[in-house]
Amino acid sequence: MPMKLLKTETENQLVVERILHARRYSLTLDRTLCTGCGICKEICPREAIEVKTVPKVEGDKARPPTIDVSEEKCHYCGICESICPFGALKVTVDGEHVIPVIKSESFPQLIREIEVDITKCDVDCVDCEEACPLNLITVTVQTPDGKEVKDVKSRPDKEKLKVNVEIKKDLCPCCRLCEVKCPEGAIRVRKIFHGIIRIDREKCPEDCQDCLDVCPIPGALYLSEEDGKVHVNELFCVYCGVCKVVCPVEEALELQRTHIRHTPVRSGAWNKALEKLTSTEEMAKELRTKGSAKKLESVKKRVAWSE
Amino acid sequence: MSKELRIGVFICHCGLNIAGVIDMGELVEYARTLPDVVYVKDNRYTCADPGQDEIRKGIKEYNLNRIIVAACSPRMHEPTFRRCVSEAGLNPYIFEMANIREFSSWCHPSTPKEATEKAKEIIKMAVAKARLLQSLDILEVPVTNKAMVLGGGIAGINTALDLAGMGFKVYLIERGESIGGHMAQLDKTFPTLDCSICIEGPKMVDVSRHPNIEIISYADLLSVEGYVGNFKVKVRKNSRYVIAENCTGCGECRDVCPIEYPNEWDENMGVRKAISVPFDQAVPLVYTVNMDHCIECYKCIDACGARQAINFDQKPEEIELEVGTIVVSTGFDIYRPYDNSLYGYGRYDNVITALEFERLILAAGPTGGKVIRASDGQKPHTVAFIQCVGSRDVNKYPYCTGFCCMYALKNAILLKEKYKDDVEVYIIYMDMRAHFKGYEEFYQRARELGINFIRGRAMHILEDPKTKNLTIRTEDMTLGEPIEVGAELVVLSTAAIPSKGTDEMARILSLTRGADGFFMESHPKLKPLDTPVDGIYLAGCCQGAKDIPYSVSQGSGAAARAATVLSQKKWKIEPIIAVVDPDKCKNTRVKCGICEKRCPYGAIKAPEGEPARVTIAMCHGCGTCVADCPSDAITQLHFTDAQILSQIRSALEENPEEKILAFLCNWCSYAGADLAGTSRFEYPPTIRAIRVMCSGRVDKDFVLEAFRLGAGMVLVAACHLPYDCHYISGNVWMKKRTDALTMVLGKLGLSPERFRVEYISAAEGVKFAGLVEEMTEQMKTLGKEKIQAENEKLQPTLERMLSRKKK
Ligand SMILES: Cc1cc2nc3c(=O)[nH]c(=O)nc-3n(C[C@H](O)[C@H](O)[C@H](O)COP(=O)(O)OP(=O)(O)OC[C@H]3O[C@@H](n4cnc5c(N)ncnc54)[C@H](O)[C@@H]3O)c2cc1C
Ligand code: SF4
Ligand code: SF4
């Protein structure tokens, strides 16, 4: 059979496929998870991804952009899947979930450091579950012999019950909302992306809150009652950058990632991606720690940059 | 040579062939009266030794400096007599023949008086031309004894091996990563069923080891300049990002590379890595990074380690080669019938091409030799082969691809032998073409194996959307009714088409292509491996689809043709070429370049602001540019305007309105007229013929001059359109020119039948004789008075039109 390149779109997902007589590839974008930030687009080596902004309807809230993937260009390397902080993309080969670039260590995995000390948990507390804006946390309570307990309040043996906090880590952008909301300080979260985000409110148009409308993390941006403009709370920002995508004014919103937490790799592709997502300096820093002196030299030459 | 003209005329009796009709005494007497003729001698057989001795003697004794032999056709003995005069110390080009046998005694036996008169005029015309003949030097060019072979399929491989075996250095230029061509993609080969790569692989290795062969693969031909013996070739070696010398072919880089992309070599049915070889037996065994897919993770560099073969900074490299000959063996491509909606290729998962089938049944193929369906991965229980998909289809490719019948038989047999009774096989065909050694036997073998043959053209394929099984609607010519055949897999035997880039190669190499798009040979029978460009030859499927044995034979044949040049130190070129008078060429002042457009060989170039220039070794001497030059700046040596005009004037000196003045092209029409003579077809002695190498040489001024002088009729006869012209397109340009001229003459009041353009092949003696008969009849019907009256009316205009030609 000649090669087939397909794209199927439903309301909640986009699937591109490359079907060969002897092998099938697919990439699925789960639109219920995708925030439209376009980090994937930044680093897709085939420029297969397009971020399409959704035109705003007068009087409505701004809507997040949609992601489109070209079935002609995608070569199913899985770079987008590895970088997506929301876990919205998935590659399969012959029906099995594999990320080729991770298998070959051509790309790192994001480090999602989330620790829960359940010994500190109060059995009838579900604050973290309620705090998670993406509904990734499920708190359950069990008897010592492992039976799930439904109505904790009416149980007399509260002391003996065990709390279990389950987090869908793969889909977690590590916003720290749960950490902050936990009354017992039982959760510790470290961010994946670090950076700086600033809004030059002088430049913001009157009544514009587009960035706030599309931000997936409540509280990362908020409307100040004082000046009626959008302000930033860096504590919760995950630096996905969807705000910057929709911002109608150039330079009103500045977003700069400074660091990405990831497993160690030696890979040119990652260096390039890192440079695109953060900065040349950050990439050079990484090269230095890996001792790639030769490559570092060439980077310096290329950007005429000295330490 | 002395200034004074001393012409000798040798008149041949040809036994009684000439003397039996023509009054030889009268002819000799007449010849003596012609200007500058100082010696006339008749012989029984001029071509025999005693006859030739007479010529040599005459030259010595009478100090002759122009020689005419009045005898048979120049197509017969011109070379003989040219040799004879040069043995006597004269330049061979001061010789002219008067064809009084084929053009007179043989075609007018029952009117000896008229035949004699005509013979006199033929000699007179020859003398007129001879008075203006010039000595010409045979040109010689040096020969670089190296060859380039373009395309490393089985045809090119054989050419390269043969030439290298003869001791010549060969550059084998291959566009792909590996040599091997289509043969390396096949499973088994008919009719013996040897494994294809097992027999081709060793040859590929021989090529790579041969000290005289340099493989330049993954390379594109950029330009070719020069001419036979002296081609300058530019080639770009594309970057593989792997240093060939360092790569050991171990494949460790491939193992670590994360990226897979569809392998074209596997007809995109399987995959390869971003750093890989297309197939394991690739020659040269050098890995290549496909930058369209590579993500530059550099894992391969780590894997390659100390060998340091991978270099992402590698740049494409342009190299220049000098070669004496070029063999083109760029093969074919397969037609992928996406545009045929009736068969559903590309839409139905279980409809594939035969080439895909080869990859499917091949043990080293993407499925490991398992014939499975794309829809469900299951082995099909019924397989149908449909023949002539695209081929023999007037709406697609009218030609027969030739090898599909045989490979369908092969694949049917392979299936039957592999799965025995577990598979039912159908072949739906129009005609079974199995016509070489061992092929008919192969067909019988297929029949004995119980393969079902259905004669008819498949009309339509339908797919069951659930099972993805197929139903073929076809006619069964044996039953004489439409039938339906169910199949779980359908294999389309699709046409072979010119390989991608054939048009560009044609442009770079100045080659012509036939209506089918494949390269055209110089002559379909006698020069099947030559091209119009001297020193460039063809081998294999680039000239038309053919199977492996035939491609291999052509490879060896082309090597032999190339060796005829390469084995010489110098290459001789006939001096009948075009020369430009730079002072007359107007291209220096205004943009003209008409000549450049006319030349089918790219031999004349008119760069802006400079006078046109002819590359002598590329000029074939058709004279088309000469005829169309608006400034009369080009001359064709040995067929100059002055020489031809002198023939016209001499032919029309007496009773012009009773004559047909004809311009016959050497290769077709002159030969056709000769054949009328040899066949003894009798026709009226009204015609006076002037030989030109090509009808493209016939300047419109020649026609005008003939009418100015009062000619009754004028005929221009050429090879048949569109492909018969010996110079590719001379007849096409002649037609354009004479079409316009016909219009002008018509407007001036010339009766349309008086100017005629005809196409007569070398086999059409009857047509020629009939034509002369018909034109003579027309001339009679018009009547001398009417012709004279027309001519008188025309005269002033023609005088004006020709004023610049007048001397
Ligand atoms: C499905 C199928 C099955 C067949 N089975 C058989 C069989 O069993 N037995 C048999 O006798 N025949 C068979 N044939 C026919 C056989 O494939 C051909 O006869 C043979 O391959 C012709 O060889 P070639 O060298 O002329 O052309 P090709 O094999 O096409 O080789 C041409 C080469 O030139 C290169 N090239 C093309 N253009 C350029 C360029 N511009 N510059 C540089 N290089 C270039 C190509 O990359 C290629 O390597 C089969 C054909 C098909 C399609
Ligand atoms: S899988 Fe690779 S090529 Fe495809 S969209 Fe993702 S990053 Fe781009
Ligand atoms: S650098 Fe390119 S070729 Fe090498 S391993 Fe990575 S993807 Fe493959």
Short mmCIF file of N, CA, C and O in Angstrom, two decimals, chain B residues 505-589:
data_model
loop_
_atom_site.label_atom_id
_atom_site.label_comp_id
_atom_site.label_asym_id
_atom_site.label_seq_id
_atom_site.Cartn_x
_atom_site.Cartn_y
_atom_site.Cartn_z
N MET B 505 17.70 16.36 -17.84
CA MET B 505 18.88 15.74 -18.44
C MET B 505 18.89 15.98 -19.95
O MET B 505 19.93 16.22 -20.55
N ALA B 506 17.70 15.92 -20.58
CA ALA B 506 17.61 16.16 -22.02
C ALA B 506 18.12 17.56 -22.35
O ALA B 506 18.83 17.76 -23.33
N ARG B 507 17.78 18.50 -21.47
CA ARG B 507 18.22 19.87 -21.70
C ARG B 507 19.73 19.99 -21.53
O ARG B 507 20.43 20.52 -22.39
N ILE B 508 20.24 19.42 -20.45
CA ILE B 508 21.68 19.54 -20.17
C ILE B 508 22.50 18.86 -21.26
O ILE B 508 23.55 19.33 -21.66
N LEU B 509 22.02 17.70 -21.73
CA LEU B 509 22.80 16.92 -22.68
C LEU B 509 22.43 17.21 -24.14
O LEU B 509 22.98 16.61 -25.05
N SER B 510 21.48 18.12 -24.36
CA SER B 510 20.95 18.41 -25.71
C SER B 510 20.42 17.15 -26.38
O SER B 510 20.65 16.94 -27.58
N LEU B 511 19.72 16.31 -25.64
CA LEU B 511 19.14 15.10 -26.24
C LEU B 511 17.67 15.35 -26.55
O LEU B 511 17.03 16.20 -25.95
N THR B 512 17.16 14.57 -27.48
CA THR B 512 15.74 14.69 -27.81
C THR B 512 14.97 13.55 -27.15
O THR B 512 15.53 12.50 -26.86
N ARG B 513 13.68 13.81 -26.94
CA ARG B 513 12.84 12.77 -26.36
C ARG B 513 11.69 12.47 -27.31
O ARG B 513 11.23 13.34 -28.03
N GLY B 514 11.27 11.22 -27.32
CA GLY B 514 10.16 10.83 -28.19
C GLY B 514 8.84 11.26 -27.59
O GLY B 514 8.79 11.84 -26.51
N ALA B 515 7.75 10.94 -28.28
CA ALA B 515 6.42 11.29 -27.80
C ALA B 515 6.15 10.62 -26.45
O ALA B 515 5.38 11.11 -25.64
N ASP B 516 6.80 9.49 -26.21
CA ASP B 516 6.60 8.77 -24.95
C ASP B 516 7.44 9.36 -23.81
O ASP B 516 7.32 8.93 -22.67
N GLY B 517 8.29 10.33 -24.13
CA GLY B 517 9.07 10.99 -23.09
C GLY B 517 10.44 10.36 -22.86
O GLY B 517 11.29 10.95 -22.19
N PHE B 518 10.67 9.17 -23.37
CA PHE B 518 11.99 8.55 -23.21
C PHE B 518 12.97 9.19 -24.21
O PHE B 518 12.56 9.78 -25.20
N PHE B 519 14.27 9.01 -23.95
CA PHE B 519 15.27 9.57 -24.87
C PHE B 519 15.15 8.91 -26.23
O PHE B 519 14.87 7.71 -26.33
N MET B 520 15.41 9.72 -27.27
CA MET B 520 15.33 9.21 -28.63
C MET B 520 16.69 8.76 -29.11
O MET B 520 17.68 9.47 -28.92
N GLU B 521 16.72 7.62 -29.73
CA GLU B 521 17.94 7.15 -30.35
C GLU B 521 18.08 7.84 -31.72
O GLU B 521 17.10 8.36 -32.24
N SER B 522 19.29 7.77 -32.29
CA SER B 522 19.52 8.43 -33.58
C SER B 522 18.72 7.80 -34.69
O SER B 522 18.20 8.45 -35.57
N HIS B 523 18.67 6.49 -34.68
CA HIS B 523 17.90 5.77 -35.69
C HIS B 523 17.37 4.52 -35.02
O HIS B 523 18.12 3.79 -34.38
N PRO B 524 16.07 4.25 -35.17
CA PRO B 524 15.47 3.15 -34.41
C PRO B 524 16.06 1.78 -34.74
O PRO B 524 15.99 0.87 -33.91
N LYS B 525 16.60 1.63 -35.93
CA LYS B 525 17.13 0.32 -36.27
C LYS B 525 18.66 0.30 -36.35
O LYS B 525 19.30 -0.57 -35.79
N LEU B 526 19.20 1.29 -37.05
CA LEU B 526 20.64 1.20 -37.32
C LEU B 526 21.51 1.95 -36.31
O LEU B 526 22.70 1.69 -36.23
N LYS B 527 20.92 2.86 -35.57
CA LYS B 527 21.71 3.54 -34.54
C LYS B 527 20.91 3.55 -33.23
O LYS B 527 20.62 4.61 -32.68
N PRO B 528 20.56 2.36 -32.75
CA PRO B 528 19.66 2.31 -31.59
C PRO B 528 20.31 2.80 -30.30
O PRO B 528 19.62 3.08 -29.34
N LEU B 529 21.63 2.87 -30.26
CA LEU B 529 22.30 3.29 -29.02
C LEU B 529 22.88 4.69 -29.12
O LEU B 529 23.35 5.24 -28.15
N ASP B 530 22.87 5.24 -30.34
CA ASP B 530 23.44 6.58 -30.53
C ASP B 530 22.38 7.64 -30.26
O ASP B 530 21.19 7.38 -30.31
N THR B 531 22.87 8.84 -30.00
CA THR B 531 21.97 9.98 -29.87
C THR B 531 22.37 10.98 -30.95
O THR B 531 23.42 10.82 -31.58
N PRO B 532 21.56 12.00 -31.14
CA PRO B 532 21.95 13.01 -32.13
C PRO B 532 23.27 13.70 -31.78
O PRO B 532 23.90 14.29 -32.64
N VAL B 533 23.66 13.66 -30.53
CA VAL B 533 24.92 14.30 -30.15
C VAL B 533 26.03 13.26 -30.27
O VAL B 533 26.01 12.24 -29.59
N ASP B 534 26.99 13.53 -31.13
CA ASP B 534 28.10 12.60 -31.28
C ASP B 534 28.78 12.41 -29.94
O ASP B 534 29.02 13.37 -29.22
N GLY B 535 29.10 11.17 -29.63
CA GLY B 535 29.83 10.90 -28.39
C GLY B 535 28.92 10.65 -27.20
O GLY B 535 29.40 10.33 -26.12
N ILE B 536 27.60 10.81 -27.36
CA ILE B 536 26.67 10.49 -26.27
C ILE B 536 25.80 9.31 -26.70
O ILE B 536 25.23 9.33 -27.79
N TYR B 537 25.76 8.30 -25.85
CA TYR B 537 25.04 7.06 -26.19
C TYR B 537 24.01 6.74 -25.11
O TYR B 537 24.06 7.27 -24.01
N LEU B 538 23.10 5.83 -25.45
CA LEU B 538 22.03 5.46 -24.53
C LEU B 538 22.11 3.97 -24.19
O LEU B 538 22.51 3.16 -25.02
N ALA B 539 21.72 3.63 -22.97
CA ALA B 539 21.62 2.21 -22.60
C ALA B 539 20.50 2.03 -21.60
O ALA B 539 20.30 2.86 -20.73
N GLY B 540 19.77 0.95 -21.74
CA GLY B 540 18.75 0.57 -20.76
C GLY B 540 17.45 1.31 -20.93
O GLY B 540 17.12 1.83 -22.00
N CYS B 541 16.69 1.36 -19.83
CA CYS B 541 15.30 1.83 -19.88
C CYS B 541 15.14 3.32 -20.16
O CYS B 541 14.03 3.77 -20.40
N CYS B 542 16.21 4.09 -20.11
CA CYS B 542 16.03 5.52 -20.38
C CYS B 542 15.63 5.74 -21.83
O CYS B 542 15.13 6.79 -22.18
N GLN B 543 15.83 4.73 -22.66
CA GLN B 543 15.49 4.86 -24.07
C GLN B 543 14.12 4.25 -24.35
O GLN B 543 13.56 4.40 -25.42
N GLY B 544 13.56 3.56 -23.36
CA GLY B 544 12.28 2.87 -23.51
C GLY B 544 12.34 1.65 -22.61
O GLY B 544 13.42 1.11 -22.37
N ALA B 545 11.18 1.22 -22.11
CA ALA B 545 11.17 0.13 -21.14
C ALA B 545 11.69 -1.17 -21.76
O ALA B 545 11.39 -1.48 -22.91
N LYS B 546 12.51 -1.86 -21.00
CA LYS B 546 13.02 -3.15 -21.46
C LYS B 546 13.46 -3.95 -20.25
O LYS B 546 13.70 -3.39 -19.18
N ASP B 547 13.58 -5.25 -20.41
CA ASP B 547 13.91 -6.08 -19.25
C ASP B 547 15.41 -6.12 -19.00
O ASP B 547 16.19 -5.43 -19.67
N ILE B 548 15.81 -6.92 -18.03
CA ILE B 548 17.21 -6.92 -17.62
C ILE B 548 18.16 -7.42 -18.73
O ILE B 548 19.15 -6.75 -19.04
N PRO B 549 17.87 -8.60 -19.33
CA PRO B 549 18.81 -9.06 -20.37
C PRO B 549 19.04 -8.03 -21.47
O PRO B 549 20.16 -7.83 -21.93
N TYR B 550 17.97 -7.37 -21.86
CA TYR B 550 18.05 -6.38 -22.93
C TYR B 550 18.83 -5.14 -22.43
O TYR B 550 19.67 -4.58 -23.15
N SER B 551 18.58 -4.74 -21.19
CA SER B 551 19.28 -3.59 -20.64
C SER B 551 20.78 -3.87 -20.54
O SER B 551 21.62 -3.02 -20.83
N VAL B 552 21.11 -5.09 -20.12
CA VAL B 552 22.51 -5.49 -20.00
C VAL B 552 23.17 -5.47 -21.37
O VAL B 552 24.28 -4.94 -21.54
N SER B 553 22.47 -6.01 -22.37
CA SER B 553 23.05 -6.03 -23.72
C SER B 553 23.28 -4.61 -24.21
O SER B 553 24.32 -4.32 -24.80
N GLN B 554 22.31 -3.74 -23.95
CA GLN B 554 22.50 -2.36 -24.38
C GLN B 554 23.65 -1.69 -23.65
O GLN B 554 24.37 -0.89 -24.23
N GLY B 555 23.82 -2.07 -22.39
CA GLY B 555 24.95 -1.53 -21.63
C GLY B 555 26.26 -1.88 -22.31
O GLY B 555 27.13 -1.03 -22.53
N SER B 556 26.39 -3.15 -22.67
CA SER B 556 27.62 -3.57 -23.35
C SER B 556 27.73 -2.92 -24.72
O SER B 556 28.81 -2.52 -25.15
N GLY B 557 26.59 -2.81 -25.41
CA GLY B 557 26.58 -2.20 -26.74
C GLY B 557 27.03 -0.74 -26.68
O GLY B 557 27.85 -0.30 -27.48
N ALA B 558 26.50 -0.03 -25.69
CA ALA B 558 26.86 1.39 -25.57
C ALA B 558 28.33 1.53 -25.23
O ALA B 558 29.00 2.46 -25.69
N ALA B 559 28.84 0.58 -24.43
CA ALA B 559 30.28 0.62 -24.10
C ALA B 559 31.09 0.47 -25.38
O ALA B 559 32.08 1.20 -25.60
N ALA B 560 30.66 -0.43 -26.26
CA ALA B 560 31.39 -0.64 -27.51
C ALA B 560 31.31 0.61 -28.38
O ALA B 560 32.30 1.03 -28.98
N ARG B 561 30.11 1.23 -28.42
CA ARG B 561 29.97 2.45 -29.22
C ARG B 561 30.91 3.54 -28.67
O ARG B 561 31.55 4.25 -29.42
N ALA B 562 30.93 3.68 -27.35
CA ALA B 562 31.77 4.71 -26.74
C ALA B 562 33.24 4.42 -27.03
O ALA B 562 34.02 5.33 -27.28
N ALA B 563 33.59 3.14 -27.03
CA ALA B 563 34.99 2.77 -27.25
C ALA B 563 35.46 3.13 -28.65
O ALA B 563 36.64 3.36 -28.88
N THR B 564 34.52 3.17 -29.63
CA THR B 564 34.96 3.55 -30.98
C THR B 564 35.54 4.97 -30.96
O THR B 564 36.39 5.30 -31.77
N VAL B 565 35.07 5.78 -30.04
CA VAL B 565 35.64 7.13 -29.91
C VAL B 565 36.87 7.10 -28.99
O VAL B 565 37.94 7.59 -29.33
N LEU B 566 36.67 6.47 -27.82
CA LEU B 566 37.73 6.52 -26.80
C LEU B 566 39.03 5.89 -27.25
O LEU B 566 40.10 6.25 -26.79
N SER B 567 38.92 4.93 -28.18
CA SER B 567 40.13 4.23 -28.61
C SER B 567 40.93 5.05 -29.63
O SER B 567 42.02 4.66 -30.02
N GLN B 568 40.38 6.17 -30.09
CA GLN B 568 41.08 7.00 -31.06
C GLN B 568 41.87 8.10 -30.36
O GLN B 568 41.43 8.60 -29.32
N LYS B 569 42.96 8.48 -30.97
CA LYS B 569 43.68 9.64 -30.43
C LYS B 569 43.00 10.92 -30.89
O LYS B 569 42.91 11.90 -30.19
N LYS B 570 42.54 10.85 -32.16
CA LYS B 570 41.87 12.03 -32.73
C LYS B 570 40.55 11.59 -33.34
O LYS B 570 40.43 10.46 -33.81
N TRP B 571 39.59 12.48 -33.38
CA TRP B 571 38.29 12.17 -33.97
C TRP B 571 38.08 13.06 -35.18
O TRP B 571 38.28 14.26 -35.13
N LYS B 572 37.71 12.41 -36.31
CA LYS B 572 37.57 13.17 -37.56
C LYS B 572 36.15 13.70 -37.69
O LYS B 572 35.18 13.03 -37.37
N ILE B 573 36.06 14.91 -38.22
CA ILE B 573 34.76 15.53 -38.38
C ILE B 573 34.60 16.01 -39.81
O ILE B 573 35.48 16.70 -40.35
N GLU B 574 33.49 15.64 -40.44
CA GLU B 574 33.22 16.08 -41.82
C GLU B 574 33.12 17.60 -41.86
O GLU B 574 32.41 18.19 -41.06
N PRO B 575 33.81 18.21 -42.80
CA PRO B 575 33.83 19.69 -42.79
C PRO B 575 32.60 20.35 -43.39
O PRO B 575 32.60 21.55 -43.59
N ILE B 576 31.56 19.58 -43.65
CA ILE B 576 30.34 20.20 -44.21
C ILE B 576 29.58 20.87 -43.07
O ILE B 576 28.60 20.35 -42.58
N ILE B 577 30.10 21.99 -42.62
CA ILE B 577 29.55 22.62 -41.42
C ILE B 577 29.15 24.05 -41.70
O ILE B 577 29.43 24.58 -42.77
N ALA B 578 28.51 24.63 -40.71
CA ALA B 578 28.11 26.03 -40.84
C ALA B 578 29.23 26.93 -40.32
O ALA B 578 29.86 26.61 -39.31
N VAL B 579 29.48 28.04 -41.04
CA VAL B 579 30.43 29.04 -40.52
C VAL B 579 29.77 30.42 -40.55
O VAL B 579 29.00 30.73 -41.45
N VAL B 580 30.08 31.19 -39.53
CA VAL B 580 29.43 32.51 -39.39
C VAL B 580 30.41 33.60 -39.85
O VAL B 580 31.58 33.56 -39.51
N ASP B 581 29.89 34.52 -40.60
CA ASP B 581 30.67 35.72 -40.92
C ASP B 581 30.34 36.75 -39.85
O ASP B 581 29.25 37.34 -39.86
N PRO B 582 31.27 36.97 -38.91
CA PRO B 582 30.95 37.82 -37.76
C PRO B 582 30.60 39.24 -38.16
O PRO B 582 29.88 39.93 -37.46
N ASP B 583 31.11 39.68 -39.31
CA ASP B 583 30.81 41.06 -39.73
C ASP B 583 29.37 41.20 -40.18
O ASP B 583 28.78 42.27 -40.08
N LYS B 584 28.81 40.10 -40.71
CA LYS B 584 27.43 40.19 -41.19
C LYS B 584 26.42 39.93 -40.08
O LYS B 584 25.28 40.37 -40.16
N CYS B 585 26.83 39.16 -39.08
CA CYS B 585 25.89 38.76 -38.02
C CYS B 585 25.36 40.00 -37.31
O CYS B 585 26.13 40.82 -36.82
N LYS B 586 24.05 40.12 -37.23
CA LYS B 586 23.50 41.35 -36.65
C LYS B 586 23.31 41.26 -35.15
O LYS B 586 22.90 42.22 -34.50
N ASN B 587 23.61 40.07 -34.62
CA ASN B 587 23.42 39.88 -33.17
C ASN B 587 24.31 40.81 -32.36
O ASN B 587 24.07 41.05 -31.18
N THR B 588 25.35 41.34 -32.99
CA THR B 588 26.21 42.29 -32.30
C THR B 588 25.48 43.60 -32.05
O THR B 588 25.79 44.32 -31.13
N ARG B 589 24.49 43.88 -32.90
CA ARG B 589 23.79 45.16 -32.79
C ARG B 589 22.40 45.01 -32.16
O ARG B 589 22.05 45.72 -31.26
#
